[in-house]
JSON list of C-alpha atoms in Angstrom, two decimals:
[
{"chain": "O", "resi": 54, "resn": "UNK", "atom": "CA", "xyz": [3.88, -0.15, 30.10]},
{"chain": "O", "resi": 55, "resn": "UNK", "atom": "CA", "xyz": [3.41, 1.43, 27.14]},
{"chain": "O", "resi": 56, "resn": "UNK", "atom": "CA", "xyz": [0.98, -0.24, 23.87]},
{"chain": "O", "resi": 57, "resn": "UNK", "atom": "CA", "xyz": [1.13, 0.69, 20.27]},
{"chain": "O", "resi": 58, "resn": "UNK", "atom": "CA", "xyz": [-2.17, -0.56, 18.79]},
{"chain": "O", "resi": 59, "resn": "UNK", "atom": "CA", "xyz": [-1.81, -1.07, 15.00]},
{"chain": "O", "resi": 60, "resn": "UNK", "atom": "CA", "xyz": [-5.40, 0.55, 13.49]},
{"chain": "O", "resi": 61, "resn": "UNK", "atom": "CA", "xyz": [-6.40, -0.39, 9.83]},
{"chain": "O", "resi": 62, "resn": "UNK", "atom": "CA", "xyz": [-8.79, -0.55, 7.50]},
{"chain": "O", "resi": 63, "resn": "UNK", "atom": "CA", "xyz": [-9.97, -4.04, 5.93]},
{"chain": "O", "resi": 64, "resn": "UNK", "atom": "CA", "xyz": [-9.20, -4.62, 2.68]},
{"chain": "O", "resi": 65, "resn": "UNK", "atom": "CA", "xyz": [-11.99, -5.18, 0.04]},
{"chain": "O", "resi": 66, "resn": "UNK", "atom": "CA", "xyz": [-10.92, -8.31, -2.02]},
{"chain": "O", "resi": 67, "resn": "UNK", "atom": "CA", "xyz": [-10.88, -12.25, -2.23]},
{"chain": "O", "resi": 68, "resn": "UNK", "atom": "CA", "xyz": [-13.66, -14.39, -1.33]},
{"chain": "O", "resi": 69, "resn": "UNK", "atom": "CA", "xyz": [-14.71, -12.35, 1.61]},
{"chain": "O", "resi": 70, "resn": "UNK", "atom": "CA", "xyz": [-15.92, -9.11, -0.71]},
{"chain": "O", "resi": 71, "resn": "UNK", "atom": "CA", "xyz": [-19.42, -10.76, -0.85]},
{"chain": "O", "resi": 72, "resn": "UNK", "atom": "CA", "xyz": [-19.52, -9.95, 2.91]},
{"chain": "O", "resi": 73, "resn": "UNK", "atom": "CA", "xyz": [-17.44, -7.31, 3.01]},
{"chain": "O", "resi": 74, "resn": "UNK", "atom": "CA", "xyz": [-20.21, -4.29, 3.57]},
{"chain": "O", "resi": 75, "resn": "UNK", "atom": "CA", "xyz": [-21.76, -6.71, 6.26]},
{"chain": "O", "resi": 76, "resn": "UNK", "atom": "CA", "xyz": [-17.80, -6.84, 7.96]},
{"chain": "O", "resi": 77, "resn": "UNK", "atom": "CA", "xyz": [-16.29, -3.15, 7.27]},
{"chain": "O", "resi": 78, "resn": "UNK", "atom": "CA", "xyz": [-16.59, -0.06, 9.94]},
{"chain": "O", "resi": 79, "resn": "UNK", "atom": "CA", "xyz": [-18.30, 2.47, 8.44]},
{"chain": "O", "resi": 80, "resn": "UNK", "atom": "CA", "xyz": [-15.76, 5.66, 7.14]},
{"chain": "O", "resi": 81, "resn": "UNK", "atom": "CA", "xyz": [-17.94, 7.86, 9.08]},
{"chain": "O", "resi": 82, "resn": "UNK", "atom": "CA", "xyz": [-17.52, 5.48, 12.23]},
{"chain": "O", "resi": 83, "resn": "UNK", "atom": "CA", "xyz": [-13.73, 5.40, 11.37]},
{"chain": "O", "resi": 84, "resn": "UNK", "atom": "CA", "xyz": [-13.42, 9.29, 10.98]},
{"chain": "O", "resi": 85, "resn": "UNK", "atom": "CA", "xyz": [-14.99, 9.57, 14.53]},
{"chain": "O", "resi": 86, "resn": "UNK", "atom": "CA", "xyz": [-12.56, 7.23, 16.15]},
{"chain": "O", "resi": 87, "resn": "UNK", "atom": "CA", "xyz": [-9.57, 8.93, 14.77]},
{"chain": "O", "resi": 88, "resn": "UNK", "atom": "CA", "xyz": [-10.77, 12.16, 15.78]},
{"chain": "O", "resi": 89, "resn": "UNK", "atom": "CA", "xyz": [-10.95, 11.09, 19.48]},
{"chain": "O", "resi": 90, "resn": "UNK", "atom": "CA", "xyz": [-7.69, 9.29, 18.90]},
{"chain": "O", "resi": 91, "resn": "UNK", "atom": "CA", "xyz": [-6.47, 12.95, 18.30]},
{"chain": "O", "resi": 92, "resn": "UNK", "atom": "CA", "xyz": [-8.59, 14.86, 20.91]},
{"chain": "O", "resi": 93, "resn": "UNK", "atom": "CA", "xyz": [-7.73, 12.37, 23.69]},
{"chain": "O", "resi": 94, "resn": "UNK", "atom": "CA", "xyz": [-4.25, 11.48, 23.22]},
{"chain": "O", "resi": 95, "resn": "UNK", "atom": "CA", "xyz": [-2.82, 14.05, 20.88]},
{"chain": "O", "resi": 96, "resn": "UNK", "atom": "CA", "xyz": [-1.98, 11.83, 17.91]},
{"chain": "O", "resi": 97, "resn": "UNK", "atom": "CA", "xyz": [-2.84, 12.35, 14.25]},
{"chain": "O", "resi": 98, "resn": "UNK", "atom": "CA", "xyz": [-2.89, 8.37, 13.69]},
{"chain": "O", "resi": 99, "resn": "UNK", "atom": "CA", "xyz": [-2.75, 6.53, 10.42]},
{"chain": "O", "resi": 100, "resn": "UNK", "atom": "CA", "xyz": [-1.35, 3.01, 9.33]},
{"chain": "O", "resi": 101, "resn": "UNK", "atom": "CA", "xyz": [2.66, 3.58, 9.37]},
{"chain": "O", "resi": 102, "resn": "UNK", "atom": "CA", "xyz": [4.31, 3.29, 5.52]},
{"chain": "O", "resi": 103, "resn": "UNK", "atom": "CA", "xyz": [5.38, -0.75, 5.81]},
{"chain": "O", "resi": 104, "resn": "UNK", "atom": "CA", "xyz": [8.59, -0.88, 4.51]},
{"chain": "O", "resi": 105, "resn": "UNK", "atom": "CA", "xyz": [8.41, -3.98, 2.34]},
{"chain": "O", "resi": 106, "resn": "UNK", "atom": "CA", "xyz": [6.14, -2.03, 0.51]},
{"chain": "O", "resi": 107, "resn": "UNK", "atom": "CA", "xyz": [8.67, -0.26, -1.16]},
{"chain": "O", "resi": 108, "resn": "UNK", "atom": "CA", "xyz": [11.93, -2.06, -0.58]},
{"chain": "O", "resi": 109, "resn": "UNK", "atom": "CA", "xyz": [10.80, -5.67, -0.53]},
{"chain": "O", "resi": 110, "resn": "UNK", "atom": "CA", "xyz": [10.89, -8.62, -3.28]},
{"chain": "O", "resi": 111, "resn": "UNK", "atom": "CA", "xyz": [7.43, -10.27, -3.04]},
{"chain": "O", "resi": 112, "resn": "UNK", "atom": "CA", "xyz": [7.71, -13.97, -4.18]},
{"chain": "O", "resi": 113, "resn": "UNK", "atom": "CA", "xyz": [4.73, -16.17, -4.59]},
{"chain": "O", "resi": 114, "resn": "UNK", "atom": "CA", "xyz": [4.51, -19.76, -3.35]},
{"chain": "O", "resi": 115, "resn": "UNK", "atom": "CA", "xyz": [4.64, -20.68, -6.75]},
{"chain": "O", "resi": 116, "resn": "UNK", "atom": "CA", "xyz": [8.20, -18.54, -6.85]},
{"chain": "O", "resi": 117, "resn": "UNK", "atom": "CA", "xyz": [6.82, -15.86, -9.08]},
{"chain": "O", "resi": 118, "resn": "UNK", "atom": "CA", "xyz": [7.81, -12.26, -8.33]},
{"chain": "O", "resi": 119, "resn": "UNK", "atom": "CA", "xyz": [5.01, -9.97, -8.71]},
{"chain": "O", "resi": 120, "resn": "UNK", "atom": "CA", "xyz": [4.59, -5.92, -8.20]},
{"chain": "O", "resi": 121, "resn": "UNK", "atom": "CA", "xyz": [1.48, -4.07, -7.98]},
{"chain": "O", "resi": 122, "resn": "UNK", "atom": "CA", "xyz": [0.45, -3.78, -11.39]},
{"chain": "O", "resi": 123, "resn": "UNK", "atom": "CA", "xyz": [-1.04, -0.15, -10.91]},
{"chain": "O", "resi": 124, "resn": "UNK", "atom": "CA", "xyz": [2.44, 1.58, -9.29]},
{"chain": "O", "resi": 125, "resn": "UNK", "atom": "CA", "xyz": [5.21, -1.08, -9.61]},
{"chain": "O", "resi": 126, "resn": "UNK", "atom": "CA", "xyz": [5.13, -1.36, -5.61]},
{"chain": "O", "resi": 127, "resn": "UNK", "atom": "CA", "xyz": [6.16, -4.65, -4.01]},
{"chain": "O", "resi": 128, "resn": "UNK", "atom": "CA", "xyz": [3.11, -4.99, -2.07]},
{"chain": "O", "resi": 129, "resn": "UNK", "atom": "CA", "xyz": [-0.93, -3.80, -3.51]},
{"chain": "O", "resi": 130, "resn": "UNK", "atom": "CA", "xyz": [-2.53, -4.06, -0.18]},
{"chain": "O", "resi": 131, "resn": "UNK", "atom": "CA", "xyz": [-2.05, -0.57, 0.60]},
{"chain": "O", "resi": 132, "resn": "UNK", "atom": "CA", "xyz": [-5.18, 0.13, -2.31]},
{"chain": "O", "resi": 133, "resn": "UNK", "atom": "CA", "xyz": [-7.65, -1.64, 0.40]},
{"chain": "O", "resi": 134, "resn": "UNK", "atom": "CA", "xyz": [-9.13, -3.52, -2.90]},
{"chain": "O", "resi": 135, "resn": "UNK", "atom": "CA", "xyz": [-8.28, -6.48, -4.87]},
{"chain": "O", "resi": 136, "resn": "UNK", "atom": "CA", "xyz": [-4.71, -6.56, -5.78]},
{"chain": "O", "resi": 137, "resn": "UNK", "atom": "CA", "xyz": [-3.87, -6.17, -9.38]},
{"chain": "O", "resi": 138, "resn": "UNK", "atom": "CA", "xyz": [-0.92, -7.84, -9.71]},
{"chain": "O", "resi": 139, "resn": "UNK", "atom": "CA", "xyz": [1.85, -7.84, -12.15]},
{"chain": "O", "resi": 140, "resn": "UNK", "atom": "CA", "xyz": [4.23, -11.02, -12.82]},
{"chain": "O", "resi": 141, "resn": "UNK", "atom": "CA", "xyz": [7.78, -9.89, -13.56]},
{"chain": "O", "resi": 142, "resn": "UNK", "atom": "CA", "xyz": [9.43, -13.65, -13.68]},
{"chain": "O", "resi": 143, "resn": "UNK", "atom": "CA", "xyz": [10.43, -16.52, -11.65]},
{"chain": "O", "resi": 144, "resn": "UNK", "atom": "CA", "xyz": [12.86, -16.41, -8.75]},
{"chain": "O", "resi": 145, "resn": "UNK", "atom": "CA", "xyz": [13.99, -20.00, -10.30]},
{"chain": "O", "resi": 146, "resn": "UNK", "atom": "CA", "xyz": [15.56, -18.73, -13.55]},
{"chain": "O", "resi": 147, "resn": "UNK", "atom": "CA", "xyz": [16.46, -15.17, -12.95]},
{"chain": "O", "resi": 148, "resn": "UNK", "atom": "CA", "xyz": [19.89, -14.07, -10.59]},
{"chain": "O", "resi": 149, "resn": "UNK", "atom": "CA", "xyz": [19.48, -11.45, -8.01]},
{"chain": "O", "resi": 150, "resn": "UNK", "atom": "CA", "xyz": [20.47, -8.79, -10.13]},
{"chain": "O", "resi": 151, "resn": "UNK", "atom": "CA", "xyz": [17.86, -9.54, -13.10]},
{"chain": "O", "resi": 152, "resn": "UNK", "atom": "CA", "xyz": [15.49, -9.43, -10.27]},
{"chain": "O", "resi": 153, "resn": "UNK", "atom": "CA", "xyz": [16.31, -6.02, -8.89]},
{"chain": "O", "resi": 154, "resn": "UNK", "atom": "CA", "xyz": [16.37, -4.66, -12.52]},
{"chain": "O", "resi": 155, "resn": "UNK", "atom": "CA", "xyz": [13.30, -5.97, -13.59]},
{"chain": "O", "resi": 156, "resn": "UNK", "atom": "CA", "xyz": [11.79, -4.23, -10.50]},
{"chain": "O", "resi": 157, "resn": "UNK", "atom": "CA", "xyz": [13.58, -0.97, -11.13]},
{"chain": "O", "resi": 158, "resn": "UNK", "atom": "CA", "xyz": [12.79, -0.94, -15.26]},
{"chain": "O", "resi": 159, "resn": "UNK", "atom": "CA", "xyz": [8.89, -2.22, -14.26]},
{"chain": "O", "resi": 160, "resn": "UNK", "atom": "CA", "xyz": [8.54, 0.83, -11.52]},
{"chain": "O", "resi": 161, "resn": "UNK", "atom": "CA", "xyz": [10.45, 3.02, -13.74]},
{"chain": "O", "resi": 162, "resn": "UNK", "atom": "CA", "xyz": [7.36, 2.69, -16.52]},
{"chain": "O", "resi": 163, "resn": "UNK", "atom": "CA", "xyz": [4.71, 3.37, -14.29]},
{"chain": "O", "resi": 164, "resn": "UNK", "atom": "CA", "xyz": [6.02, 6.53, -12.15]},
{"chain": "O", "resi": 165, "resn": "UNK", "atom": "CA", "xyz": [4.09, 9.11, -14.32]},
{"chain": "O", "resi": 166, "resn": "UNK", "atom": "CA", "xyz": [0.59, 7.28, -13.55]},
{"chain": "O", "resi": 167, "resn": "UNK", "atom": "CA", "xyz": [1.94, 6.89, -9.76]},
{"chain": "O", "resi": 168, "resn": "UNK", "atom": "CA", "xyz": [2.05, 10.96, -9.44]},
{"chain": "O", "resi": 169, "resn": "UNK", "atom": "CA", "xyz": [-1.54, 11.30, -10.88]},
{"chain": "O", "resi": 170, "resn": "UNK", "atom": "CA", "xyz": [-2.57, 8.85, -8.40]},
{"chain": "O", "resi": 171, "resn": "UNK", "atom": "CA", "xyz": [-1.01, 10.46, -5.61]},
{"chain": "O", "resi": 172, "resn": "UNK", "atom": "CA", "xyz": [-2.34, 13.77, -6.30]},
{"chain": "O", "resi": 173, "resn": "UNK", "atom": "CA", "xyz": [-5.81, 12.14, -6.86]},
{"chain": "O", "resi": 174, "resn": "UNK", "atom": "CA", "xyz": [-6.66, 9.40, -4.53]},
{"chain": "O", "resi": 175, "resn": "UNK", "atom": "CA", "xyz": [-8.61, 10.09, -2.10]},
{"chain": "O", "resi": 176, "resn": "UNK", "atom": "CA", "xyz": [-7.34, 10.31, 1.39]},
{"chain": "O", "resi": 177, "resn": "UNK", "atom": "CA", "xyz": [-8.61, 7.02, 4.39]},
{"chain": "O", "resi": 178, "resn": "UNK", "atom": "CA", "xyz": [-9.54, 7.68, 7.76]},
{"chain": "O", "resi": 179, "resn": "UNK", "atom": "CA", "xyz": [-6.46, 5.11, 8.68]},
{"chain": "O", "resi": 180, "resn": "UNK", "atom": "CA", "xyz": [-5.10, 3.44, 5.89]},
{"chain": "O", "resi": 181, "resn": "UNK", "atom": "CA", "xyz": [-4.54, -0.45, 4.84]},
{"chain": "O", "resi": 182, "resn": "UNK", "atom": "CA", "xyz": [-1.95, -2.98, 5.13]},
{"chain": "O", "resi": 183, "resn": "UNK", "atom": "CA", "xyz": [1.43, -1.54, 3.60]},
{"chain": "O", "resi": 184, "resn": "UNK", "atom": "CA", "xyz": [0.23, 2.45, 4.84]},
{"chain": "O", "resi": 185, "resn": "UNK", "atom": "CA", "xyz": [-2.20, 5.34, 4.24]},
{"chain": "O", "resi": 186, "resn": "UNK", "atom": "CA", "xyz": [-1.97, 5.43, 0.10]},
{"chain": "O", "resi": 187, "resn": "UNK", "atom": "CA", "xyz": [-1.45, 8.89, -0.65]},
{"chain": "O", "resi": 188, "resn": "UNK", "atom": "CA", "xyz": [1.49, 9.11, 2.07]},
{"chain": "O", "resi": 189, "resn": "UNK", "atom": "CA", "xyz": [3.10, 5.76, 0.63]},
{"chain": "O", "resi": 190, "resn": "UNK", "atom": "CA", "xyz": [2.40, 6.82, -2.87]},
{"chain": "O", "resi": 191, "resn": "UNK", "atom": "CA", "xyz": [4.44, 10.33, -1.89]},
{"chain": "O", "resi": 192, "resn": "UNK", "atom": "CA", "xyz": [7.18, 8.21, -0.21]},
{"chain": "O", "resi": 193, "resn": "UNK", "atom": "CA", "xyz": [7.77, 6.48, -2.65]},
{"chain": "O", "resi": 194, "resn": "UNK", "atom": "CA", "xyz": [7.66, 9.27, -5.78]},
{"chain": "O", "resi": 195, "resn": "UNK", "atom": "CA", "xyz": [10.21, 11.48, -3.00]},
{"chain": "O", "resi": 196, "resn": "UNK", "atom": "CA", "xyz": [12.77, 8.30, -2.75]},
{"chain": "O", "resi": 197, "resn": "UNK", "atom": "CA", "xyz": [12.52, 7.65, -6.76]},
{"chain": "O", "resi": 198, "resn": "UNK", "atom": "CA", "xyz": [13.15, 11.54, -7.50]},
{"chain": "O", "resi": 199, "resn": "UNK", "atom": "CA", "xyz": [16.10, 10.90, -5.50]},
{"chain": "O", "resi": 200, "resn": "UNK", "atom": "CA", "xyz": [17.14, 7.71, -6.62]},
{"chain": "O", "resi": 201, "resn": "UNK", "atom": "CA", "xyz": [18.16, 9.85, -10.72]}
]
């Protein structure tokens, strides 16, 4: 039998952030872990790059499609903070293909502040929901260099 544990960092945002120095592991306690991670079973672990992050369509309950404000990215959870979040219409009145332009135009605007924050953010011990940033953020600049 083999397990794959999934190992993240908690997220800083919402109405738990009053708490949230009470609830977080420490980055020192976090650095330790993944070292012995890496001394006892050979692995250089970190979150994996979640997909959706880049290639989904995130739609609200209230059927609003929203990006990360900060990079255009479908999901913000990756930034471990409270999402910024970026309202590009409504699943209701726009086709498919309005949507998928609207993403591409919206991602299109921010991809000069997405390499400064790639070659600036700092790296995490593991990484949040969506991946470790700077590896998502590098992902992500690779496939839209690609993409023209």
């Amino acid at each position: 039998m083999v397990f794959f544990p999934l190992i993240g960092q908690l997220e800083d945002a919402g109405s738990c952030s009053k708490i949230f120095k009470d609830l977080e592991v420490k980055e020192e306690d976090l650095v330790k872990f993944r070292n012995y991670l890496s001394r006892t079973y050979g692995v250089n672990y970190e979150m994996p790059t979640c997909p959706a992050t880049i290639s989904g369509i995130h739609v609200t309950n209230t059927n609003n499609i929203i990006l990360d404000k900060r990079t255009g990215l479908s999901c913000p959870w990756f930034w471990l903070d409270e999402p910024q979040l970026e309202v590009i219409g409504n699943i209701q009145n726009m086709s498919y293909d309005e949507i998928v332009n609207s993403v591409l135009k919206y991602r299109q605007s921010k991809l000069l502040d997405v390499e400064n924050m790639e070659k600036n953010i700092e790296l995490y011990p593991f990484g949040g929901c969506g991946g470790n940033a700077k590896q998502l953020l590098r992902t992500y600049l690779d496939i839209s260099q690609k993409r023209h």
